[in-house]
XYZ file of C-alpha atoms in Angstrom:
637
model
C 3.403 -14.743 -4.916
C 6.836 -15.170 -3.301
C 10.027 -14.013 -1.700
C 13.110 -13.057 -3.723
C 16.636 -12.354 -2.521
C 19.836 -11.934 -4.108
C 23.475 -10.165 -4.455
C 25.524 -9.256 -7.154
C 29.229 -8.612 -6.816
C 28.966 -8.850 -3.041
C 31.405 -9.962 -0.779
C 30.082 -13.518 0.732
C 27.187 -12.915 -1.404
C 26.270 -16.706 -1.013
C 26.077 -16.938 2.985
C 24.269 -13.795 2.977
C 21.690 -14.733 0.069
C 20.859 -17.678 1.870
C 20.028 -15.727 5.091
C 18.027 -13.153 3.529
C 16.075 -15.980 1.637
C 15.379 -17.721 5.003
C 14.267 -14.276 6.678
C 11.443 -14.286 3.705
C 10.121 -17.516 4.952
C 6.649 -16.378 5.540
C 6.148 -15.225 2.052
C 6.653 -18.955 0.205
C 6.550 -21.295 2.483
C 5.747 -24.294 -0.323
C 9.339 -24.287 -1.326
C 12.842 -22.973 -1.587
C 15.981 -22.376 -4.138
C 19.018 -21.063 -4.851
C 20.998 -19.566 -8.068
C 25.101 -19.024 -8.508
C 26.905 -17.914 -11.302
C 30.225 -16.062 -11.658
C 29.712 -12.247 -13.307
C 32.701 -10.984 -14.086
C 35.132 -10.802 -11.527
C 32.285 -11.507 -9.329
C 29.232 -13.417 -8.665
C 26.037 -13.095 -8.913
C 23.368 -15.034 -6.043
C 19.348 -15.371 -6.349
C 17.195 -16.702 -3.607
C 13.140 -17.464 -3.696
C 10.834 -18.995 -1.442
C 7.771 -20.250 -3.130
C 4.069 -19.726 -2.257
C 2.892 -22.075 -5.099
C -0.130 -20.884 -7.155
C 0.566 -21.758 -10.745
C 1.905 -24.498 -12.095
C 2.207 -26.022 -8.515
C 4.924 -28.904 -10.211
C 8.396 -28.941 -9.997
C 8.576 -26.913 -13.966
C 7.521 -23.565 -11.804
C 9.983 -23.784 -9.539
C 12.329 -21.008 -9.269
C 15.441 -19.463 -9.547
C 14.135 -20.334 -13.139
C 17.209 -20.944 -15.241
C 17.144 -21.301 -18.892
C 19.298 -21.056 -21.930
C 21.458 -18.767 -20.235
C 18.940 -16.673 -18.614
C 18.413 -16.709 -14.450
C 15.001 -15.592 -13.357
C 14.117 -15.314 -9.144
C 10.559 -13.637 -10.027
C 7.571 -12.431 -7.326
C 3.889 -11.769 -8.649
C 1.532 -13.001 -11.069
C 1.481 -12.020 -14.855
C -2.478 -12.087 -15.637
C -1.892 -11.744 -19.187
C 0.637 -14.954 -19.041
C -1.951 -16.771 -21.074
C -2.019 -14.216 -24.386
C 1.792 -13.526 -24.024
C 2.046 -17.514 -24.025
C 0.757 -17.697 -27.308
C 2.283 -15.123 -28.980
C 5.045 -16.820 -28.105
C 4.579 -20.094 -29.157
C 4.273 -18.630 -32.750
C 7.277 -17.374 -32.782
C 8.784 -20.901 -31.846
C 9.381 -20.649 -27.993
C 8.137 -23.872 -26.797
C 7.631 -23.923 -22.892
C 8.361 -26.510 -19.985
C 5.598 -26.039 -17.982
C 2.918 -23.712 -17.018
C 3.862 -21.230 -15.057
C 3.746 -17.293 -15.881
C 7.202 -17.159 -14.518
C 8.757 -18.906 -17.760
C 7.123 -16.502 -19.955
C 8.401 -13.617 -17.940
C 11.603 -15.487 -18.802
C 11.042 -15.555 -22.223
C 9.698 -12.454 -22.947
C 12.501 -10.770 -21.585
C 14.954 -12.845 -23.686
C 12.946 -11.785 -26.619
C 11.890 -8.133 -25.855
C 14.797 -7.674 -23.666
C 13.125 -4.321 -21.406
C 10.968 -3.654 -24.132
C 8.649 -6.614 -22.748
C 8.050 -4.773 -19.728
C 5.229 -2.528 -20.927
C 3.194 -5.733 -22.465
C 3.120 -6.961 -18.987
C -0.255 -6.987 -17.308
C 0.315 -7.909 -13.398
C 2.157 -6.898 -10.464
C 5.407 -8.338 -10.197
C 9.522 -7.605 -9.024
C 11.654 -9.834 -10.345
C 15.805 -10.206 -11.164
C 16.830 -11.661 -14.504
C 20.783 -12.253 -14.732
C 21.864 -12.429 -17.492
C 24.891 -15.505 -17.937
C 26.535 -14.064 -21.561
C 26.621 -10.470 -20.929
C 26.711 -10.857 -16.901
C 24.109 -8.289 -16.138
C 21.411 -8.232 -14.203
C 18.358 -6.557 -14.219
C 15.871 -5.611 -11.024
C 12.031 -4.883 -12.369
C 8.964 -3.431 -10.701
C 5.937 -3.526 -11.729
C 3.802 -0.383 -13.313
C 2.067 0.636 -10.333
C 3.882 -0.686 -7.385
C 2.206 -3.384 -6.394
C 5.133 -5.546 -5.214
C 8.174 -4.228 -3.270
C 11.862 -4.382 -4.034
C 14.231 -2.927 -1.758
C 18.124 -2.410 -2.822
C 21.535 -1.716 -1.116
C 23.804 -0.240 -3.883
C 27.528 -0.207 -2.312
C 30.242 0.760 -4.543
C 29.567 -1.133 -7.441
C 27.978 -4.650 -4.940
C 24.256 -4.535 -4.581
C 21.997 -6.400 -2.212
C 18.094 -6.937 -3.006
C 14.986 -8.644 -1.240
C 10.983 -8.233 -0.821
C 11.388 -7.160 2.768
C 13.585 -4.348 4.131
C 13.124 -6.481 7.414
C 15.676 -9.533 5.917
C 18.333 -6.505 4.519
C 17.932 -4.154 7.885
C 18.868 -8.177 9.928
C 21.366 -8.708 7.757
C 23.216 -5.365 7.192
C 23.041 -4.260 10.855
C 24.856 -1.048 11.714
C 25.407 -0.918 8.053
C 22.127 0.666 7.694
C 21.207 4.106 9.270
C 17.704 5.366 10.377
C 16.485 8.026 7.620
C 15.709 10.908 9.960
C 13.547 11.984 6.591
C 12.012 9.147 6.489
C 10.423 9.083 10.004
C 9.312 13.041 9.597
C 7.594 12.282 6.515
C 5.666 9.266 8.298
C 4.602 11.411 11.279
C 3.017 13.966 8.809
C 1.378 10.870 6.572
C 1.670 8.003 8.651
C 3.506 6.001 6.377
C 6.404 6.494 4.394
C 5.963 7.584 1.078
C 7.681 5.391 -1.941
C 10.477 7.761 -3.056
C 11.797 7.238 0.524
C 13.347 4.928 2.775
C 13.524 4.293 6.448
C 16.918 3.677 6.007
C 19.535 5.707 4.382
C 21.285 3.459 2.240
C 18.665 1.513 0.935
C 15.815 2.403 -1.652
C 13.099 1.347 -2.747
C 13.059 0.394 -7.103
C 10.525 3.368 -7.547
C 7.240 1.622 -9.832
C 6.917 1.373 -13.386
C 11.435 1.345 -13.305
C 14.297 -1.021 -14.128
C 18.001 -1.286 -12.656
C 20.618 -2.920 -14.571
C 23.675 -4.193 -12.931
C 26.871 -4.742 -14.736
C 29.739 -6.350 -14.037
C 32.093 -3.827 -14.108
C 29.998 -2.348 -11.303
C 28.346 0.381 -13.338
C 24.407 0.419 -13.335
C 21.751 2.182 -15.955
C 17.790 2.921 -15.209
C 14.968 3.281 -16.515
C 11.221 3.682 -16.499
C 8.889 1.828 -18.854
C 5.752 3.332 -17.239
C 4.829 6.184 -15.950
C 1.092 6.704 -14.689
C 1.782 10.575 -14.954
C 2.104 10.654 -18.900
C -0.850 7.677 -18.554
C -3.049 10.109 -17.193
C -1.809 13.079 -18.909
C -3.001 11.103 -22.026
C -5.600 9.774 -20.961
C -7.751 12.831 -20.174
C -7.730 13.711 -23.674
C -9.128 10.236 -24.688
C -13.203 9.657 -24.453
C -14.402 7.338 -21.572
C -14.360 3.491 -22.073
C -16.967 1.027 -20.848
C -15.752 0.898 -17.351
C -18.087 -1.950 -16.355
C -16.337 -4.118 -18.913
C -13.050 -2.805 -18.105
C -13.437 -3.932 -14.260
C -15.088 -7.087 -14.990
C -11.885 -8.039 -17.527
C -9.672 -6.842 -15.381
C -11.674 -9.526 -12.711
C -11.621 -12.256 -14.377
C -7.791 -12.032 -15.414
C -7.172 -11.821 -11.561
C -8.812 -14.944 -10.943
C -6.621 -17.017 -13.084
C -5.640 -19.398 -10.361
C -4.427 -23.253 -9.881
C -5.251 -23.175 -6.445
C -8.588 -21.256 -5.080
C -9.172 -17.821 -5.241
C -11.197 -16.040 -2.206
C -12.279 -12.419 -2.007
C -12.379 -9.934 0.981
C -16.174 -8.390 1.047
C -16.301 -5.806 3.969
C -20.157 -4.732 2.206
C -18.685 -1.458 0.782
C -19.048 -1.032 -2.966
C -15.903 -1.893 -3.907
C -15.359 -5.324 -2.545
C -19.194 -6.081 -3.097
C -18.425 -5.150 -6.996
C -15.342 -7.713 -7.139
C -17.241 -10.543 -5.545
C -19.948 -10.583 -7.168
C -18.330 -10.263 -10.420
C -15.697 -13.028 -9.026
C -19.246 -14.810 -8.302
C -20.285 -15.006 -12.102
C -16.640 -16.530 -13.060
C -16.585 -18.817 -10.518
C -19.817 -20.082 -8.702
C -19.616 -20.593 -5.118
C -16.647 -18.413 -4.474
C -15.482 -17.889 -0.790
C -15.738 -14.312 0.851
C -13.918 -13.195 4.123
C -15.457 -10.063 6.275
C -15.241 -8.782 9.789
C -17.111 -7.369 12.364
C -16.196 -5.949 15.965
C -16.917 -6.021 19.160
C -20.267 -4.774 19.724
C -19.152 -2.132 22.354
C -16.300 -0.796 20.464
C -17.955 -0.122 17.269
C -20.493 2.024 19.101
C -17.445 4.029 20.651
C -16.354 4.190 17.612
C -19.493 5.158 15.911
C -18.751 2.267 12.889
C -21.071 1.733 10.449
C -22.839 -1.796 10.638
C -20.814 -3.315 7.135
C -21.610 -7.281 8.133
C -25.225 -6.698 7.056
C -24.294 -5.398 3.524
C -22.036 -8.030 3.373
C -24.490 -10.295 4.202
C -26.978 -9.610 1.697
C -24.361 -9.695 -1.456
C -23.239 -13.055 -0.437
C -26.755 -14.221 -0.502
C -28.144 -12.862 -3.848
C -24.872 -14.147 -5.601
C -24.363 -17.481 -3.807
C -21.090 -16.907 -1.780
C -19.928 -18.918 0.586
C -19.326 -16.004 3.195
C -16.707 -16.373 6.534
C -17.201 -14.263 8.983
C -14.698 -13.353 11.345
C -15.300 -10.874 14.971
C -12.068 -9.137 15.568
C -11.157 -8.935 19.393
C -7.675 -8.830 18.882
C -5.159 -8.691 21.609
C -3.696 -5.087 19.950
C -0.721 -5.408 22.670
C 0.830 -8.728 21.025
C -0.094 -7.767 17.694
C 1.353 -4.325 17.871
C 4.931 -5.442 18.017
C 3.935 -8.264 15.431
C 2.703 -6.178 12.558
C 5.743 -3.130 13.255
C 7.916 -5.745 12.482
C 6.101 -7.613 9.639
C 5.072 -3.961 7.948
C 9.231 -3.336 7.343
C 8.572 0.450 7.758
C 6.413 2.281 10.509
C 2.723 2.306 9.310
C 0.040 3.324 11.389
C -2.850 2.186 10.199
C -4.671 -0.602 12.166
C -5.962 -1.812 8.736
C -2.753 -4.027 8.465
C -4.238 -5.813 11.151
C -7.646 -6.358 9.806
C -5.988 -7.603 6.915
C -3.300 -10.154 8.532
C -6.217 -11.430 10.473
C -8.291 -12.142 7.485
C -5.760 -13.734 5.335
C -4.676 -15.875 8.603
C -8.124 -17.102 8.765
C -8.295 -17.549 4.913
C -5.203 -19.518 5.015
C -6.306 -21.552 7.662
C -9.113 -22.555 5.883
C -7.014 -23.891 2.426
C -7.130 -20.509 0.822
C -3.856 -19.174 -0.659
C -5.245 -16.157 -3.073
C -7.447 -13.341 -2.101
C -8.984 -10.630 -4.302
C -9.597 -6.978 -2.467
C -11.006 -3.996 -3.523
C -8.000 -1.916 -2.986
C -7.268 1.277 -5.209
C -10.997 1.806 -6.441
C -10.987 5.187 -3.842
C -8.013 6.263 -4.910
C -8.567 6.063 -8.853
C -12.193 7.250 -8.930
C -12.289 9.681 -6.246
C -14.075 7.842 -3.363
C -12.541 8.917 -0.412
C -14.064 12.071 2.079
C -11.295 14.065 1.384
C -11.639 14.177 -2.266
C -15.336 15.192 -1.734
C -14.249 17.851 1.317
C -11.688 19.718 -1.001
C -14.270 21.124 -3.840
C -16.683 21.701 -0.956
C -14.024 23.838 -0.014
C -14.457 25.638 -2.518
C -17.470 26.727 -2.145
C -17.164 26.920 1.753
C -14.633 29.764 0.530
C -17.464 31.379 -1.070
C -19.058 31.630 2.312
C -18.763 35.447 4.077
C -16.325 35.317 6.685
C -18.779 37.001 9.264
C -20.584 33.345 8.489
C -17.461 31.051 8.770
C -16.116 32.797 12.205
C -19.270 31.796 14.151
C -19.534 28.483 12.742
C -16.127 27.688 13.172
C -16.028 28.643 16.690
C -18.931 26.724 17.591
C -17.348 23.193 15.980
C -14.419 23.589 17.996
C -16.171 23.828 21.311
C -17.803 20.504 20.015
C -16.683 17.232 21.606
C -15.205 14.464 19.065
C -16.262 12.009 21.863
C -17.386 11.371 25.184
C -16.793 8.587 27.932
C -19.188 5.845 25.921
C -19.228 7.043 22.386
C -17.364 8.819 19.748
C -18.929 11.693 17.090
C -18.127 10.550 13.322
C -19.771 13.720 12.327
C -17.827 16.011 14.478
C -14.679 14.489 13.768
C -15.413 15.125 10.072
C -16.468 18.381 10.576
C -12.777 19.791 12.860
C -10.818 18.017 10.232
C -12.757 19.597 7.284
C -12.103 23.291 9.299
C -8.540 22.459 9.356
C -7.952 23.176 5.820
C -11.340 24.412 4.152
C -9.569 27.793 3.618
C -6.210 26.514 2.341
C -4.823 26.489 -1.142
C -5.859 23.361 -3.423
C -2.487 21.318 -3.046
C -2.187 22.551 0.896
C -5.592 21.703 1.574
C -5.727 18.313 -0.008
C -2.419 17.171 1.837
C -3.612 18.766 5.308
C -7.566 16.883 4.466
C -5.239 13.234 4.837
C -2.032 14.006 6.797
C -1.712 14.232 10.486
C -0.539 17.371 11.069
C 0.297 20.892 9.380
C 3.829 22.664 9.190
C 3.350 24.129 12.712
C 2.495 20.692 14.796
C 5.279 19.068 12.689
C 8.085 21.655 13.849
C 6.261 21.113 17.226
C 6.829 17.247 17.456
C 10.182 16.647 16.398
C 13.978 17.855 17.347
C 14.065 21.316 16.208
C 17.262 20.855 13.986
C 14.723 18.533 11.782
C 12.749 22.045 10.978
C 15.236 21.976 7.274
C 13.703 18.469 7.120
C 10.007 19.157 7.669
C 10.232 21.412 4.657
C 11.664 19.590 2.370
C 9.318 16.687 2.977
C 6.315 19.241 2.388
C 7.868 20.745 -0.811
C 8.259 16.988 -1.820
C 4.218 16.620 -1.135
C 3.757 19.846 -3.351
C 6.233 18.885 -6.031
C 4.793 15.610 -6.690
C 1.076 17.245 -6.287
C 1.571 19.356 -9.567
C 3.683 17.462 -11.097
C 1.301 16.867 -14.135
C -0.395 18.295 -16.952
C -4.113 17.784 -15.448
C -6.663 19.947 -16.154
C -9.291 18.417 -14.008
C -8.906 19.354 -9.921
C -10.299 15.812 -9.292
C -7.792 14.143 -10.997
C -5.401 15.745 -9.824
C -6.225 14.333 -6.540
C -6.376 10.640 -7.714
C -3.204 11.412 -9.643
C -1.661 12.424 -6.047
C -2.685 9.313 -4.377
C -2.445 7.008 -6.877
C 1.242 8.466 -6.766
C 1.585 8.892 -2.972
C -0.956 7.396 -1.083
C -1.516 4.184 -2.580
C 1.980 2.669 -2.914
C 3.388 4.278 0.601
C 0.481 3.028 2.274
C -1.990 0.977 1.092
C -0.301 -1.695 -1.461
C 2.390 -1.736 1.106
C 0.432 -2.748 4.328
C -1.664 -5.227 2.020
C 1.972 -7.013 0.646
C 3.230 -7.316 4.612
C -0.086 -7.873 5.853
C -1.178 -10.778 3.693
C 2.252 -12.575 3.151
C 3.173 -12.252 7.074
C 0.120 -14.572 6.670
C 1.581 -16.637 3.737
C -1.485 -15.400 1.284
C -1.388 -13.226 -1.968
C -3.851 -10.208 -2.273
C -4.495 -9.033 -5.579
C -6.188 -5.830 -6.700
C -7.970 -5.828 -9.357
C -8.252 -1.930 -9.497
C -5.001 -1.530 -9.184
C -4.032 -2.939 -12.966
C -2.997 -0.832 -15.907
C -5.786 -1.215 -17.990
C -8.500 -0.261 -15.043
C -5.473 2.872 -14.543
C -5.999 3.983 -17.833
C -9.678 4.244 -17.906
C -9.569 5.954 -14.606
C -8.165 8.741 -15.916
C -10.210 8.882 -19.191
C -13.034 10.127 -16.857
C -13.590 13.641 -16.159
C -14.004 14.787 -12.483
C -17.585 15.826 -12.621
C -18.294 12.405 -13.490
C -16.365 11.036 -10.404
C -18.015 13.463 -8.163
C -21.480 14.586 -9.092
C -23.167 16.005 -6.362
C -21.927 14.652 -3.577
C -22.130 11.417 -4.727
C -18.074 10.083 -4.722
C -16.855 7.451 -7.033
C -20.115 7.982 -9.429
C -18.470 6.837 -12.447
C -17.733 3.509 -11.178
C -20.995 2.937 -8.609
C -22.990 3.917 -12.400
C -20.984 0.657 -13.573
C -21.577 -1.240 -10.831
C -25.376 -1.269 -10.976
C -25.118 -3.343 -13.734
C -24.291 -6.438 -11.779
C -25.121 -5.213 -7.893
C -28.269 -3.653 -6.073
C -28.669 -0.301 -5.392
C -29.094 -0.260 -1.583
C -25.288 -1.745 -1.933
C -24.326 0.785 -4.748
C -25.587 3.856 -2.788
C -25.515 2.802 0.458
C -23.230 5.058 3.330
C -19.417 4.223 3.066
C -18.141 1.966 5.351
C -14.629 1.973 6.637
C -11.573 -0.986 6.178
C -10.711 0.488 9.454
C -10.598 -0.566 13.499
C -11.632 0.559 16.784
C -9.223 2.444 17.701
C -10.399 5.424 20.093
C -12.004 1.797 21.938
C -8.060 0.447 21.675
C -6.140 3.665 22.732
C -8.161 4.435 25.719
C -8.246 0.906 27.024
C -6.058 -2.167 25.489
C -3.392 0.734 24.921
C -3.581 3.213 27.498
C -0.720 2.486 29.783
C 1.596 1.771 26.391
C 0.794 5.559 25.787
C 2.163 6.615 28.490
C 5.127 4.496 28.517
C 6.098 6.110 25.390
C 5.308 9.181 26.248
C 7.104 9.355 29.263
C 9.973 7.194 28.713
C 9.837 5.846 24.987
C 13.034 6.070 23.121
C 11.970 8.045 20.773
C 11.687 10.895 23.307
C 14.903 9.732 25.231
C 16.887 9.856 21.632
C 15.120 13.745 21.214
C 13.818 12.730 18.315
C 9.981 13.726 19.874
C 9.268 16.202 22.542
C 8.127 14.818 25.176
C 5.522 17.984 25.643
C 4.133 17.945 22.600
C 3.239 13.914 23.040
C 1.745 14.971 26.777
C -0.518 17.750 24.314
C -1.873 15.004 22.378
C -3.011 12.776 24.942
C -4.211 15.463 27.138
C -6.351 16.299 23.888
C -7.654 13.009 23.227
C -8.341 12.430 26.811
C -10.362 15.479 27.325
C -12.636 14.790 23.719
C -11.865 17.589 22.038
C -9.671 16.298 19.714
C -9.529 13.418 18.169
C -5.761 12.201 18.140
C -6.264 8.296 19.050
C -4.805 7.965 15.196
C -1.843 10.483 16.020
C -0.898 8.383 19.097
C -1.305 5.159 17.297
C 0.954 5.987 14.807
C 3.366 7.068 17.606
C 3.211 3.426 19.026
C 4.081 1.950 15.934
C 7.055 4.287 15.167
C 8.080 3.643 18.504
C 7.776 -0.105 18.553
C 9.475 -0.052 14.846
C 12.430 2.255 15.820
C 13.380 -0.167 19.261
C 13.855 -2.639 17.006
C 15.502 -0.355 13.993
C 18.106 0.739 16.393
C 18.684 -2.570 18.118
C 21.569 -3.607 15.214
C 22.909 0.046 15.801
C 23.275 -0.672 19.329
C 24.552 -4.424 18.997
C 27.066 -3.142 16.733
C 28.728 -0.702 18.563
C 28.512 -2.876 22.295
């Protein structure tokens, strides 16, 4: 897991290489290089910073240059070892270990056609010195980030839109889009940008750069024709498929830990990690006693407790108390875009403890939810369904009743009131309304509400964009078309990307074993009803999982990768709120309404809503948008 930077055809390409390189610091701190070669009547500049986890000698350094070929490559290949081989037969014969070289020389073999054999997450640049091209890669499912500035026919690339948005200053504008579409998700989904003129390499895609400053893309993989396939194929073995797909993760020359919060997913991966490798490391958390209660959090330590003792981990754990007011301004500017979920800082403060202990490489269960319908929301939309069923002379009286209810009061918050207001929100709604209103923030009305009304043309089309990607697909299956939508939306806007900023602001690599194209494909062979029977979610894979883990772990409640946060916003946070709210410069620019802010704390405050989320998310666009807008400013002083 790295850093990579580069330019091609840019003016001063080499200065400004080298800056963006050292601005990626955090994410390969074990070493750094540099790559120049002249592409036509330009050049052509690669940066990387190292975090080194195989091949830890001087052969897997990088830029990688070889035989004409450049490489400046970010990820792990977890089938490196098979594509090795195949290789060698064909009379390649390697330097050194690393799975960077036989990226390298796959590509010079396969050319783009390699792309689909590889198994891993992964961005790289390969330049090419004969023709003078160069290609930018990203791996199938978005795993690893590449951001690019295309001007004219110069382009600019790196990990972080943090090291392009220092370096290009005014150059870059704030995406007005952008920002709507991460007050209605609280994120920013991956066919946007927070800034205009940069993008994001969309997953599964390739760019090729050439040096008479035309470019040509293309995808290699596309999970919607994967899982328009797949749902005509018969299920697999998935307990085989997840425990393969484990032990390729694993493949390591330093030591691999795991994060085990006790849920099913991360109790699965350890203990299969636990067969490979006996006496693996696990990292979990636990709060404050008094702000899990307010927060009515399940107790996860204990289940994490018992699967490190019946397979023989070595288990860390770590009480987070964290000082939210210095970390807030730390993660907005670690997470590149705003993000509010306090996750990221669960995360960063697991992987700093993990790397403080000599451990480099962490496994998580993220992506299981997504792919085999484990989330409440998937559940709450086909008992929407049926609540539809329901006479409305039934509904009215329940309804009304529920939103008299309190979400909270002065020393404890209602989990089961919470649920049941957000369920109401969109139990009656259309299937592809009601599954983006059962895990966005607001609906069309609160949007228009929040933000400058000339952003109303805005709010729309980042809705229709929600819809279009929704049924975009060939799915027969209302389930899957759900994990289809997240695995699409929710898990590379939010998830993968908080987990990449998160662990490297920490200098460790998370890997997701879920998250892999073979696990992908499976997913998808699986009917709904077998994802959700009953009202059991994620039934498919807990059935696999009971091969290897006890039931009480398999079936027990579903914990939450989440943080205290009604305990945060009404104490650590409170007078930040109102800062914002009454003089935040979001509201001074008119980009928020200062009223509609006042609404939502006056709702949280009182209990009957619960907005502590809404208002979190505001403090992090806030906090990312000061510091968006500083270059702006500079620039023009």
């Amino acid at each position: 897991m790295c850093g990579i930077a580069g330019t091609y055809l840019w003016t001063d390409g080499g200065p400004l290489t080298d800056r963006l390189t050292d601005t990626l610091a955090h994410r390969g701190p074990d070493g750094a290089g540099r790559y120049a070669h002249r592409a036509g009547a330009g050049e052509v500049h690669l940066g990387h910073r190292r975090l080194s986890i195989i091949d830890l000698t001087e052969t897997g350094a990088q830029p990688m240059v070889c035989d004409g070929l450049a490489i400046t490559y970010n990820g792990e290949l977890y089938n490196s070892p098979e594509l090795r081989r195949e290789l060698e037969s064909a009379g390649v014969r390697f330097r050194g270990t690393s799975d960077t070289e036989v990226v390298l020389e796959a590509f010079r073999r396969w050319g783009t056609g390699c792309l689909p054999r590889l198994r891993g997450m992964f961005a790289f640049g390969i330049f090419d010195e004969r023709t003078g091209e160069l290609t930018l890669v990203r791996d199938q499912l978005g795993i690893k980030p590449l951001f690019v500035v295309r001007r004219g026919g110069a382009t600019v690339f790196s990990s972080e839109l943090k090291a392009l948005a220092a370096e290009l200053g005014g150059g870059l504008r704030v995406d007005d889009g952008a920002l709507v579409a991460s007050l209605l998700y609280y994120w920013v989904p991956d066919q946007r940008c927070a800034f205009r003129e940069a993008e994001k390499l969309r997953p599964g895609s390739w760019l090729r750069l050439r040096p008479d400053g035309s470019e040509q893309r293309g995808v290699y993989w596309d999970i919607k024709e994967v899982a328009n396939e797949a749902q005509h194929l018969p299920p697999l073995d998935l307990a085989e498929v997840v425990a393969d797909s484990t032990r390729k993760h694993l493949l390591s020359d330093v030591p691999v830990a795991t994060f085990l919060s006790g849920g099913l997913d991360s109790s699965y991966l350890t203990a299969l990690a636990a067969g490979f490798q006996p006496g693996i490391s696990a990292y979990t958390i636990g709060f404050r006693a008094e702000d899990a209660k307010f927060e009515a959090m399940p107790d996860d330590l204990k289940y994490a407790r018992i699967v490190a003792g019946k397979f023989g981990v070595d288990l860390h754990e770590i009480e987070i108390a964290p000082q939210v007011l210095d970390l807030l301004p730390k993660m907005t500017y670690h997470l590149d875009e705003p993000i509010g979920d306090p996750a990221a800082i669960n995360t960063y403060l697991i992987c700093t403890a993990a790397r403080d202990a000599g451990v480099k490489v962490m496994l998580s269960g993220m992506g299981a939810d997504e792919l085999f319908a484990g989330y409440r929301k998937h559940f709450a939309n086909l008992l929407a369904l049926r609540y539809q069923q329901v006479p409305g002379m039934l509904r009215r009286p329940v309804e009304t009743v529920v939103d008299r209810l309190p979400v909270a009061t002065a020393r404890r918050g209602y989990r089961s009131v919470r649920f049941a207001k957000r369920f109401l929100s969109f139990a009656e709604l259309p299937e592809e309304t009601a599954f983006r209103r059962s895990y966005t923030m607001y609906d069309r009305g609160e949007l228009l509400g929040l933000v400058n009304p000339d952003l109303a043309g805005t709010v729309d089309d980042v809705l229709a964009e929600h819809a279009d990607t929704y049924h975009d697909n060939a799915l027969a299956d209302h389930v899957n078309r759900m994990c289809l939508a997240d695995a699409r939306l929710f898990l590379p806007g939010l998830n993968l990307a908080y987990t990449d900023r998160s662990s490297m602001a920490a200098s460790t690599e998370v890997r997701v074993p879920f998250v892999d194209v073979e696990v992908v494909k499976a997913a998808f062979r699986i009917p709904g009803k077998q994802k959700i029977a009953g009202r059991q979610g994620k039934a498919a894979l807990k059935k696999a999982a009971t091969s290897i883990l006890p039931k009480e772990i398999v079936y027990r409640p579903k914990g939450l990768f989440s943080a205290p946060l009604r305990a945060w916003m009404s104490r650590d946070l409170a007078p930040l709120v109102r800062e914002v709210v009454n003089d935040g410069l979001l509201v001074r620019s008119g980009f928020l309404r200062k009223e509609a802010l006042q609404r939502l704390v006056d709702e949280d405050a009182a209990g009957q809503q619960d907005r502590a989320k809404h208002l979190w998310h505001v403090l992090t666009l806030e906090y990312w948008y000061r510091g968006a807008t500083e270059a702006d400013r500079a620039s023009v002083a």
